[in-house]
Amino acid sequence: MTPSSPSAPDDDERSPPLGWQAQKSASTRTQITEAAIKCFVEYGYSRTTTTLIAEKAGLSRGAMLHHFPSRLAVVRAAVEHLHSKRLRAFRKAVTKPSTDGDHVRQGVEAYWSHVRHPMFVAFFELAVAARSDKELASILRPAQEAFEREWHQAAVDVFPEWRGRGEKFDLALDLSRYVLEGMAISFLTHKETERDQRVLTYLDEKIRELAGLPKLADAPERK
């Protein structure tokens, strides 16, 4: 059969462009890592198997193993994907136009919303599991250190008014993180109350003090 024959497939029909194949592969890998994160939230880390991840991704286990040869490989990719998603979500939240021009409140609100999202639940599940799982700890620890560096830089980028405040800025970030993450963890077992609202208001006030800003009167209640 000659190349000019009507029955002979052209190059595009014989094999898709490499770029398309690469895009499809990347899309499938993302699909798998997203499924893994959902499994961490729904089933917990210890119960998350490659079979469950494949089912959640809508793939056969063989198809999933083609992209990730082991459970640990999926976990490694999922941790990296989770941290990237958390950073993007934080940047998006703090760069939205503020309704009242108060960047301090906006920053606290952004991280407070962030730690109540399933993404943080997935991270917390991994952090707890890593305490007794050396393989997971070897993946999570350096990834979390990188996340914290990038999160700090993201805060520097979106809150330029804090530049030059050095230790006070670091203290404001640490205070916000430890208080809000601790509250989010406590919410796994109890509902938000007026006492929690008072803690959030107090945190707001302390951050404003560190920033050298006046106290806000009649601050709107958080939702």
PDB file of C-alpha atoms in Angstrom:
ATOM      1  CA  MET A   1       0.000   0.000   0.000  1.00  0.00           C
ATOM      2  CA  THR A   2       1.475   3.357  -1.045  1.00  0.00           C
ATOM      3  CA  PRO A   3       1.441   6.499   1.113  1.00  0.00           C
ATOM      4  CA  SER A   4      -1.026   8.066  -1.358  1.00  0.00           C
ATOM      5  CA  SER A   5      -3.576   5.301  -0.850  1.00  0.00           C
ATOM      6  CA  PRO A   6      -6.855   6.523   0.732  1.00  0.00           C
ATOM      7  CA  SER A   7      -6.651   3.659   3.223  1.00  0.00           C
ATOM      8  CA  ALA A   8      -3.249   4.662   4.579  1.00  0.00           C
ATOM      9  CA  PRO A   9      -3.527   6.674   7.823  1.00  0.00           C
ATOM     10  CA  ASP A  10      -1.659   9.959   7.936  1.00  0.00           C
ATOM     11  CA  ASP A  11       0.932  10.742  10.616  1.00  0.00           C
ATOM     12  CA  ASP A  12      -1.614  12.367  12.931  1.00  0.00           C
ATOM     13  CA  GLU A  13      -3.837   9.285  12.829  1.00  0.00           C
ATOM     14  CA  ARG A  14      -0.973   6.873  13.463  1.00  0.00           C
ATOM     15  CA  SER A  15       0.308   8.597  16.602  1.00  0.00           C
ATOM     16  CA  PRO A  16      -0.945  11.683  18.446  1.00  0.00           C
ATOM     17  CA  PRO A  17       1.520  14.544  18.784  1.00  0.00           C
ATOM     18  CA  LEU A  18       3.939  14.141  21.674  1.00  0.00           C
ATOM     19  CA  GLY A  19       2.641  17.357  23.217  1.00  0.00           C
ATOM     20  CA  TRP A  20      -0.864  15.925  23.378  1.00  0.00           C
ATOM     21  CA  GLN A  21       0.418  12.720  24.946  1.00  0.00           C
ATOM     22  CA  ALA A  22       2.358  14.677  27.546  1.00  0.00           C
ATOM     23  CA  GLN A  23      -0.710  16.770  28.369  1.00  0.00           C
ATOM     24  CA  LYS A  24      -2.856  13.667  28.714  1.00  0.00           C
ATOM     25  CA  SER A  25      -0.283  12.026  30.972  1.00  0.00           C
ATOM     26  CA  ALA A  26      -0.026  15.143  33.151  1.00  0.00           C
ATOM     27  CA  SER A  27      -3.812  15.348  33.373  1.00  0.00           C
ATOM     28  CA  THR A  28      -4.059  11.711  34.435  1.00  0.00           C
ATOM     29  CA  ARG A  29      -1.347  12.154  37.052  1.00  0.00           C
ATOM     30  CA  THR A  30      -3.200  15.156  38.470  1.00  0.00           C
ATOM     31  CA  GLN A  31      -6.410  13.120  38.476  1.00  0.00           C
ATOM     32  CA  ILE A  32      -4.648  10.430  40.509  1.00  0.00           C
ATOM     33  CA  THR A  33      -3.064  12.817  43.017  1.00  0.00           C
ATOM     34  CA  GLU A  34      -6.391  14.615  43.507  1.00  0.00           C
ATOM     35  CA  ALA A  35      -8.000  11.234  44.168  1.00  0.00           C
ATOM     36  CA  ALA A  36      -5.295  10.371  46.693  1.00  0.00           C
ATOM     37  CA  ILE A  37      -5.895  13.614  48.595  1.00  0.00           C
ATOM     38  CA  LYS A  38      -9.633  12.901  48.706  1.00  0.00           C
ATOM     39  CA  CYS A  39      -8.892   9.420  50.037  1.00  0.00           C
ATOM     40  CA  PHE A  40      -6.697  10.839  52.813  1.00  0.00           C
ATOM     41  CA  VAL A  41      -9.638  12.995  53.916  1.00  0.00           C
ATOM     42  CA  GLU A  42     -12.329  10.339  53.497  1.00  0.00           C
ATOM     43  CA  TYR A  43     -10.561   7.167  54.629  1.00  0.00           C
ATOM     44  CA  GLY A  44      -7.453   8.337  56.465  1.00  0.00           C
ATOM     45  CA  TYR A  45      -3.863   7.714  55.424  1.00  0.00           C
ATOM     46  CA  SER A  46      -3.505   4.170  56.770  1.00  0.00           C
ATOM     47  CA  ARG A  47      -6.628   2.930  54.958  1.00  0.00           C
ATOM     48  CA  THR A  48      -5.766   4.587  51.651  1.00  0.00           C
ATOM     49  CA  THR A  49      -4.647   1.899  49.207  1.00  0.00           C
ATOM     50  CA  THR A  50      -3.724   2.029  45.532  1.00  0.00           C
ATOM     51  CA  THR A  51      -7.012   0.248  44.799  1.00  0.00           C
ATOM     52  CA  LEU A  52      -9.032   2.940  46.595  1.00  0.00           C
ATOM     53  CA  ILE A  53      -7.095   5.714  44.876  1.00  0.00           C
ATOM     54  CA  ALA A  54      -7.639   4.141  41.449  1.00  0.00           C
ATOM     55  CA  GLU A  55     -11.375   3.764  42.125  1.00  0.00           C
ATOM     56  CA  LYS A  56     -11.638   7.370  43.301  1.00  0.00           C
ATOM     57  CA  ALA A  57      -9.772   8.506  40.157  1.00  0.00           C
ATOM     58  CA  GLY A  58     -12.029   6.423  37.903  1.00  0.00           C
ATOM     59  CA  LEU A  59      -9.116   4.351  36.615  1.00  0.00           C
ATOM     60  CA  SER A  60      -8.065   0.735  36.732  1.00  0.00           C
ATOM     61  CA  ARG A  61      -5.364  -0.090  39.239  1.00  0.00           C
ATOM     62  CA  GLY A  62      -3.101  -1.090  36.337  1.00  0.00           C
ATOM     63  CA  ALA A  63      -3.601   2.269  34.636  1.00  0.00           C
ATOM     64  CA  MET A  64      -2.739   4.056  37.854  1.00  0.00           C
ATOM     65  CA  LEU A  65       0.383   1.948  38.414  1.00  0.00           C
ATOM     66  CA  HIS A  66       1.502   2.871  34.900  1.00  0.00           C
ATOM     67  CA  HIS A  67       1.934   6.435  36.172  1.00  0.00           C
ATOM     68  CA  PHE A  68       2.907   5.638  39.766  1.00  0.00           C
ATOM     69  CA  PRO A  69       4.567   2.240  40.314  1.00  0.00           C
ATOM     70  CA  SER A  70       3.902   2.166  44.062  1.00  0.00           C
ATOM     71  CA  ARG A  71       1.719   3.604  46.816  1.00  0.00           C
ATOM     72  CA  LEU A  72       4.676   5.604  48.100  1.00  0.00           C
ATOM     73  CA  ALA A  73       5.170   7.182  44.668  1.00  0.00           C
ATOM     74  CA  VAL A  74       1.530   8.301  44.661  1.00  0.00           C
ATOM     75  CA  VAL A  75       1.862   9.667  48.183  1.00  0.00           C
ATOM     76  CA  ARG A  76       4.980  11.648  47.262  1.00  0.00           C
ATOM     77  CA  ALA A  77       3.241  13.227  44.267  1.00  0.00           C
ATOM     78  CA  ALA A  78       0.074  13.859  46.288  1.00  0.00           C
ATOM     79  CA  VAL A  79       2.025  15.674  49.020  1.00  0.00           C
ATOM     80  CA  GLU A  80       3.687  17.939  46.449  1.00  0.00           C
ATOM     81  CA  HIS A  81       0.348  18.565  44.720  1.00  0.00           C
ATOM     82  CA  LEU A  82      -1.378  19.278  48.036  1.00  0.00           C
ATOM     83  CA  HIS A  83       1.210  21.851  49.067  1.00  0.00           C
ATOM     84  CA  SER A  84       1.016  23.551  45.651  1.00  0.00           C
ATOM     85  CA  LYS A  85      -2.769  23.762  45.929  1.00  0.00           C
ATOM     86  CA  ARG A  86      -2.570  25.203  49.444  1.00  0.00           C
ATOM     87  CA  LEU A  87      -0.140  27.909  48.343  1.00  0.00           C
ATOM     88  CA  ARG A  88      -2.237  28.840  45.297  1.00  0.00           C
ATOM     89  CA  ALA A  89      -5.384  29.011  47.406  1.00  0.00           C
ATOM     90  CA  PHE A  90      -3.688  31.248  49.993  1.00  0.00           C
ATOM     91  CA  ARG A  91      -2.279  33.603  47.358  1.00  0.00           C
ATOM     92  CA  LYS A  92      -5.661  33.831  45.640  1.00  0.00           C
ATOM     93  CA  ALA A  93      -7.463  34.608  48.894  1.00  0.00           C
ATOM     94  CA  VAL A  94      -5.097  37.340  50.075  1.00  0.00           C
ATOM     95  CA  THR A  95      -4.819  39.056  46.700  1.00  0.00           C
ATOM     96  CA  LYS A  96      -8.568  39.512  46.256  1.00  0.00           C
ATOM     97  CA  PRO A  97      -9.643  43.151  46.624  1.00  0.00           C
ATOM     98  CA  SER A  98     -10.408  43.896  50.278  1.00  0.00           C
ATOM     99  CA  THR A  99     -13.884  45.267  50.973  1.00  0.00           C
ATOM    100  CA  ASP A 100     -12.639  47.555  53.757  1.00  0.00           C
ATOM    101  CA  GLY A 101      -8.981  48.006  52.808  1.00  0.00           C
ATOM    102  CA  ASP A 102      -7.833  46.206  55.963  1.00  0.00           C
ATOM    103  CA  HIS A 103      -5.035  43.851  54.920  1.00  0.00           C
ATOM    104  CA  VAL A 104      -4.538  42.520  58.441  1.00  0.00           C
ATOM    105  CA  ARG A 105      -8.100  41.279  58.680  1.00  0.00           C
ATOM    106  CA  GLN A 106      -7.903  40.019  55.106  1.00  0.00           C
ATOM    107  CA  GLY A 107      -4.790  37.982  55.886  1.00  0.00           C
ATOM    108  CA  VAL A 108      -6.264  36.455  59.036  1.00  0.00           C
ATOM    109  CA  GLU A 109      -9.527  35.686  57.242  1.00  0.00           C
ATOM    110  CA  ALA A 110      -7.662  34.114  54.331  1.00  0.00           C
ATOM    111  CA  TYR A 111      -5.684  31.702  56.477  1.00  0.00           C
ATOM    112  CA  TRP A 112      -8.667  30.994  58.725  1.00  0.00           C
ATOM    113  CA  SER A 113     -10.690  29.988  55.676  1.00  0.00           C
ATOM    114  CA  HIS A 114      -7.745  27.970  54.401  1.00  0.00           C
ATOM    115  CA  VAL A 115      -7.337  25.816  57.514  1.00  0.00           C
ATOM    116  CA  ARG A 116     -11.044  24.948  57.513  1.00  0.00           C
ATOM    117  CA  HIS A 117     -10.793  23.536  53.984  1.00  0.00           C
ATOM    118  CA  PRO A 118     -10.470  19.774  53.291  1.00  0.00           C
ATOM    119  CA  MET A 119      -6.950  20.454  51.983  1.00  0.00           C
ATOM    120  CA  PHE A 120      -5.823  21.238  55.521  1.00  0.00           C
ATOM    121  CA  VAL A 121      -7.619  18.156  56.838  1.00  0.00           C
ATOM    122  CA  ALA A 122      -5.616  16.102  54.322  1.00  0.00           C
ATOM    123  CA  PHE A 123      -2.374  17.711  55.495  1.00  0.00           C
ATOM    124  CA  PHE A 124      -3.243  17.138  59.150  1.00  0.00           C
ATOM    125  CA  GLU A 125      -4.055  13.493  58.445  1.00  0.00           C
ATOM    126  CA  LEU A 126      -0.639  13.078  56.822  1.00  0.00           C
ATOM    127  CA  ALA A 127       1.125  14.901  59.658  1.00  0.00           C
ATOM    128  CA  VAL A 128      -0.419  12.629  62.287  1.00  0.00           C
ATOM    129  CA  ALA A 129       0.375   9.501  60.267  1.00  0.00           C
ATOM    130  CA  ALA A 130       3.979  10.632  59.730  1.00  0.00           C
ATOM    131  CA  ARG A 131       4.589  10.545  63.489  1.00  0.00           C
ATOM    132  CA  SER A 132       4.831   6.741  63.361  1.00  0.00           C
ATOM    133  CA  ASP A 133       5.595   6.193  59.660  1.00  0.00           C
ATOM    134  CA  LYS A 134       9.225   6.895  58.822  1.00  0.00           C
ATOM    135  CA  GLU A 135       8.722   6.631  55.055  1.00  0.00           C
ATOM    136  CA  LEU A 136       5.903   9.156  55.108  1.00  0.00           C
ATOM    137  CA  ALA A 137       7.875  11.416  57.449  1.00  0.00           C
ATOM    138  CA  SER A 138      10.810  11.386  55.022  1.00  0.00           C
ATOM    139  CA  ILE A 139       8.443  12.700  52.331  1.00  0.00           C
ATOM    140  CA  LEU A 140       6.347  15.091  54.385  1.00  0.00           C
ATOM    141  CA  ARG A 141       9.047  16.819  56.438  1.00  0.00           C
ATOM    142  CA  PRO A 142      11.104  18.327  53.567  1.00  0.00           C
ATOM    143  CA  ALA A 143       7.928  19.096  51.629  1.00  0.00           C
ATOM    144  CA  GLN A 144       6.481  20.949  54.619  1.00  0.00           C
ATOM    145  CA  GLU A 145       9.711  22.876  55.137  1.00  0.00           C
ATOM    146  CA  ALA A 146       9.570  23.974  51.496  1.00  0.00           C
ATOM    147  CA  PHE A 147       5.890  24.891  51.896  1.00  0.00           C
ATOM    148  CA  GLU A 148       6.633  27.052  54.934  1.00  0.00           C
ATOM    149  CA  ARG A 149       9.403  28.920  53.086  1.00  0.00           C
ATOM    150  CA  GLU A 150       7.135  29.543  50.103  1.00  0.00           C
ATOM    151  CA  TRP A 151       4.202  30.495  52.336  1.00  0.00           C
ATOM    152  CA  HIS A 152       6.398  33.042  54.112  1.00  0.00           C
ATOM    153  CA  GLN A 153       7.527  34.473  50.771  1.00  0.00           C
ATOM    154  CA  ALA A 154       3.930  34.617  49.564  1.00  0.00           C
ATOM    155  CA  ALA A 155       3.022  36.630  52.656  1.00  0.00           C
ATOM    156  CA  VAL A 156       5.942  39.001  52.025  1.00  0.00           C
ATOM    157  CA  ASP A 157       4.822  39.446  48.416  1.00  0.00           C
ATOM    158  CA  VAL A 158       1.183  40.233  49.177  1.00  0.00           C
ATOM    159  CA  PHE A 159       1.708  42.316  52.330  1.00  0.00           C
ATOM    160  CA  PRO A 160       4.396  44.854  51.327  1.00  0.00           C
ATOM    161  CA  GLU A 161       3.448  47.119  54.237  1.00  0.00           C
ATOM    162  CA  TRP A 162       5.157  44.610  56.554  1.00  0.00           C
ATOM    163  CA  ARG A 163       8.518  44.893  54.818  1.00  0.00           C
ATOM    164  CA  GLY A 164      11.219  46.129  57.134  1.00  0.00           C
ATOM    165  CA  ARG A 165       9.473  44.837  60.250  1.00  0.00           C
ATOM    166  CA  GLY A 166      11.567  41.663  60.294  1.00  0.00           C
ATOM    167  CA  GLU A 167      11.012  39.759  63.537  1.00  0.00           C
ATOM    168  CA  LYS A 168       7.615  41.350  64.149  1.00  0.00           C
ATOM    169  CA  PHE A 169       6.421  40.139  60.759  1.00  0.00           C
ATOM    170  CA  ASP A 170       7.714  36.628  61.466  1.00  0.00           C
ATOM    171  CA  LEU A 171       6.023  36.699  64.866  1.00  0.00           C
ATOM    172  CA  ALA A 172       2.747  37.817  63.290  1.00  0.00           C
ATOM    173  CA  LEU A 173       2.889  34.944  60.803  1.00  0.00           C
ATOM    174  CA  ASP A 174       3.782  32.370  63.454  1.00  0.00           C
ATOM    175  CA  LEU A 175       1.112  33.627  65.845  1.00  0.00           C
ATOM    176  CA  SER A 176      -1.529  33.500  63.116  1.00  0.00           C
ATOM    177  CA  ARG A 177      -0.498  30.070  61.953  1.00  0.00           C
ATOM    178  CA  TYR A 178      -0.296  28.384  65.363  1.00  0.00           C
ATOM    179  CA  VAL A 179      -3.533  29.882  66.672  1.00  0.00           C
ATOM    180  CA  LEU A 180      -5.588  29.269  63.538  1.00  0.00           C
ATOM    181  CA  GLU A 181      -4.252  25.789  62.835  1.00  0.00           C
ATOM    182  CA  GLY A 182      -4.802  24.810  66.469  1.00  0.00           C
ATOM    183  CA  MET A 183      -8.377  26.071  66.339  1.00  0.00           C
ATOM    184  CA  ALA A 184      -9.004  24.265  63.062  1.00  0.00           C
ATOM    185  CA  ILE A 185      -7.799  21.000  64.588  1.00  0.00           C
ATOM    186  CA  SER A 186     -10.078  21.488  67.590  1.00  0.00           C
ATOM    187  CA  PHE A 187     -13.009  21.979  65.216  1.00  0.00           C
ATOM    188  CA  LEU A 188     -12.616  18.382  64.092  1.00  0.00           C
ATOM    189  CA  THR A 189     -14.301  17.445  67.368  1.00  0.00           C
ATOM    190  CA  HIS A 190     -16.440  20.461  68.287  1.00  0.00           C
ATOM    191  CA  LYS A 191     -18.422  23.244  66.641  1.00  0.00           C
ATOM    192  CA  GLU A 192     -17.445  26.904  66.544  1.00  0.00           C
ATOM    193  CA  THR A 193     -18.728  28.993  69.457  1.00  0.00           C
ATOM    194  CA  GLU A 194     -18.744  32.622  70.579  1.00  0.00           C
ATOM    195  CA  ARG A 195     -15.568  31.887  72.561  1.00  0.00           C
ATOM    196  CA  ASP A 196     -13.826  31.022  69.303  1.00  0.00           C
ATOM    197  CA  GLN A 197     -14.988  34.316  67.820  1.00  0.00           C
ATOM    198  CA  ARG A 198     -13.396  36.142  70.750  1.00  0.00           C
ATOM    199  CA  VAL A 199     -10.093  34.353  70.132  1.00  0.00           C
ATOM    200  CA  LEU A 200     -10.189  35.403  66.468  1.00  0.00           C
ATOM    201  CA  THR A 201     -10.897  39.011  67.425  1.00  0.00           C
ATOM    202  CA  TYR A 202      -8.053  38.950  69.955  1.00  0.00           C
ATOM    203  CA  LEU A 203      -5.696  37.531  67.313  1.00  0.00           C
ATOM    204  CA  ASP A 204      -6.727  40.332  64.967  1.00  0.00           C
ATOM    205  CA  GLU A 205      -5.886  42.899  67.645  1.00  0.00           C
ATOM    206  CA  LYS A 206      -2.470  41.384  68.399  1.00  0.00           C
ATOM    207  CA  ILE A 207      -1.528  41.299  64.711  1.00  0.00           C
ATOM    208  CA  ARG A 208      -2.532  44.941  64.366  1.00  0.00           C
ATOM    209  CA  GLU A 209      -0.366  45.835  67.366  1.00  0.00           C
ATOM    210  CA  LEU A 210       2.618  44.102  65.771  1.00  0.00           C
ATOM    211  CA  ALA A 211       1.938  45.990  62.544  1.00  0.00           C
ATOM    212  CA  GLY A 212       1.709  49.297  64.392  1.00  0.00           C
ATOM    213  CA  LEU A 213      -1.873  49.837  63.246  1.00  0.00           C
ATOM    214  CA  PRO A 214      -4.781  51.261  65.269  1.00  0.00           C
ATOM    215  CA  LYS A 215      -7.378  48.909  66.698  1.00  0.00           C
ATOM    216  CA  LEU A 216     -10.480  48.474  64.599  1.00  0.00           C
ATOM    217  CA  ALA A 217     -13.755  49.349  66.292  1.00  0.00           C
ATOM    218  CA  ASP A 218     -16.887  47.293  65.713  1.00  0.00           C
ATOM    219  CA  ALA A 219     -15.170  44.689  63.550  1.00  0.00           C
ATOM    220  CA  PRO A 220     -17.670  42.583  61.581  1.00  0.00           C
ATOM    221  CA  GLU A 221     -18.242  39.031  62.804  1.00  0.00           C
ATOM    222  CA  ARG A 222     -16.486  36.296  60.894  1.00  0.00           C
ATOM    223  CA  LYS A 223     -18.477  33.681  59.061  1.00  0.00           C
TER     224      LYS A 223
END
